[in-house]
Every structure is written in C-alpha cells, then in structure tokens.
Amino acid sequence: MAQPPVLLETQALTRSFGGLTAVDNLDFVVRKDEIVSLIGPNGAGKSTVFNLISGIYPPTAGRILFKGVNIAGLKPDRVERQGIARTFQTLRLFANMTVLENVLVGFHSRLKSNVIEDLIRPPWVARAERDAVEEARQLLRMLGQRLYTQQEFRAADLAYADRRLLELARAMASQPDLLMLDEPTAGMNPSEAADFMELIRRVHDRGFTILLIEHNLSVVMGVSQRITVLDYGLKISEGTPDEVRRDERVIEAYLGRKAATA
Ligand SMILES: Nc1ncnc2c1ncn2[C@@H]1O[C@H](COP(=O)(O)OP(=O)(O)OP(=O)(O)O)[C@@H](O)[C@H]1O
Ligand SMILES: [Mg+2]
C-alpha cells in the first residue's frame, strides 16, 4: 500500500542555546493522518522542536519542510497561516475571557477581519463572526458536554483538566493541517489522562494529523503510529511503538532497566 504523503519533514534541524545544542541534526517525518509522538527524558529537546516548527525560535541550522515548503525561520503567525497549530506545555489561555471567546481566538487566522473592518463592520464580517461562534460551539460539543455547557464560564474558573481541553479546542479552531500538542495530559490524574487520550483518538479520526509530546509512556504507546525518541537533542531511536519499546538505546535512556524485564 502506498504511504500517505509527507506533511512535515525536518532536515538536519539544529538549535543551540549558547554552548548547549538543544536539538542536534534532527531528521524526522510526519505523514498526513498520522499520530507521531516525540518522547525523551526531561531536557531532551522536545519542546524546542515544537518551538522551532511553530516559529518561536529560528533554527541555528537545518530545514523544516511543511507541505514541501521550507518554513524554517517564519514568524509564528505566518506558520499558523500555513496550517500548523499548537498547544503549550504550560497553559496559555486567556484566563479572563470566556471558554467560547478563547476558542474564537483560535479562529483568528481564518477570519479575514482587520482593524478597519472592525470599525465599520460590513455585514459579511458580522456573518463570518456568527458562523465562527456556531462553529466554536460545535467544536466544544465535539470535545464533550462538560466544556460545551461551560462555554460562558471564564477560562480561569474551569477545572484544570477542562482548561487543558480548552487549549486543545483553541488549537483545533484554526482547522490546522498539523496539530502539535506539547504534553497535553501534564498535571492530569491517570483517569483524566486516559479520557483525554481517548479524545485525541477521536480528534484524529476526524481527520487531524497530530504531532504529540507526551511523558506518559503507556499513553504514547497506545495512541501513536510512530515514535521518535530524543536524548540530549539527538534522535536515538524511531519506529513503531513496538520497535521503540524493544530498542536497547531507548530502554537505557528513558525507560530505565526495569522496563527491560517487565
Ligand atoms: N530559550 C532557551 N534558552 C536556553 N536554553 C534553553 C531554552 N529553551 C530550551 N533550553 C534548553 O534546551 C534543552 C531542551 O529543552 P526542552 O524544553 O526542549 O526539553 P524537553 O524535552 O521539552 O524537556 P521536558 O520534558 O522537561 O519538557 C534544555 O537543556 C533546556 O534547558
Ligand atoms: Mg518540554
């Protein structure tokens, strides 16, 4: 069977901070419709890879091809307009805005409105806004009844796991071709994390390609088609969950000796 087309590809992607090489000559690929995970010990360089792809930092060297175009060094808003959305390891919601408003922020890269249009507000802008509100509501409903019924709550007043969910909703709102999630279950209890990963599967089933950073290994193994493993910025392994699980280098770097005998 032919493989799906490559959506994202990094080539020799490198980023140094002073004397520290946080990401070192990294090559990896995400194909359309995959769930690919990046794993590795603390400080391995996972979030830096996201920061490079999403334009928060320019790479020191290397290329980032997205749909065949080199996006390395583009500013975050430009990257977003190319079709990449992300969440952050630590939440970045607008705490005093409502749930619905936070999701609408995610639509901004799709709404064509600008400051002048906001002032004179021609009818088509109002219509686009109404459509966006309706779409935002549908998105919240898709992500579960709880968030949907709390759409007028302030983000700050949501339970922690629901705030994580809202971050996901906001990233999905721009209908990205690639959705990048940085430790979305961080800080959740095991049952919340399990529910969340079930949801990630459903999001994937709705046609989202996902690049996931996740600390919880059982979660990663269950949900990913392929896994790339980083250690000190270097790729030390990649493959299917089964391949990665059995790889000596991964066991040494990440899983610990106990996992080898489990
Ligand atoms: N802006 C920065 N300035 C200096 N050093 C940085 C910066 N960002 C990351 N680093 C360093 O780069 C290395 C990789 O960090 P990164 O946050 O990418 O790791 P990570 O794999 O996401 O770790 P964790 O699992 O703890 O989230 C670390 O040593 C970190 O201290
Ligand atoms: Mg990180």
Coordinates of C-alpha atoms and ligand atoms in Angstrom, one line a residue, residues 15 17-18 20-23 39-49 51 57 89 182-183 213 215 230 233, ligand 1:
R15 CA 19.2 24.7 17.6
F17 CA 21.5 28.0 23.1
G18 CA 24.9 29.3 23.9
L20 CA 24.1 23.8 24.5
T21 CA 22.8 22.0 21.5
A22 CA 19.2 21.5 22.4
V23 CA 18.2 20.0 19.0
I39 CA 9.4 11.3 23.5
G40 CA 12.6 11.5 25.6
P41 CA 13.8 12.4 29.1
N42 CA 13.5 15.9 30.6
G43 CA 15.5 18.4 28.6
A44 CA 15.8 16.1 25.6
G45 CA 14.8 18.9 23.3
K46 CA 11.2 18.0 22.6
S47 CA 9.6 21.4 23.3
T48 CA 12.4 23.1 21.4
V49 CA 11.5 21.1 18.3
N51 CA 9.3 26.0 19.2
Y57 CA 12.8 30.4 17.7
Q89 CA 3.3 22.6 27.9
D182 CA 3.0 19.5 24.0
E183 CA 2.3 17.2 26.9
I213 CA 4.9 15.2 23.0
H215 CA 5.5 11.9 29.1
L230 CA 15.3 12.2 21.6
G233 CA 18.9 16.7 21.4
Ligands
LIG1 N1 15.2 29.6 25.5 C1 16.1 28.8 26.0 N2 17.3 29.3 26.4 C2 18.3 28.5 26.9 N3 18.2 27.1 26.9 C3 17.0 26.6 26.6 C4 15.9 27.4 26.0 N4 14.9 26.5 25.7 C5 15.3 25.3 26.0 N5 16.6 25.3 26.5 C6 17.4 24.2 26.9 O1 17.3 23.2 25.9 C7 17.2 21.9 26.4 C8 16.0 21.2 25.8 O2 14.9 21.8 26.4 P1 13.4 21.4 26.0 O3 12.5 22.3 26.8 O4 13.3 21.4 24.6 O5 13.3 19.9 26.6 P2 12.1 19.0 26.7 O6 12.5 17.7 26.0 O7 10.8 19.6 26.2 O8 12.0 18.7 28.3 P3 10.7 18.5 29.3 O9 10.4 17.0 29.1 O10 11.3 18.8 30.6 O11 9.7 19.4 28.8 C9 17.2 22.0 27.9 O12 18.5 21.8 28.4 C10 16.8 23.5 28.1 O13 17.3 24.0 29.3

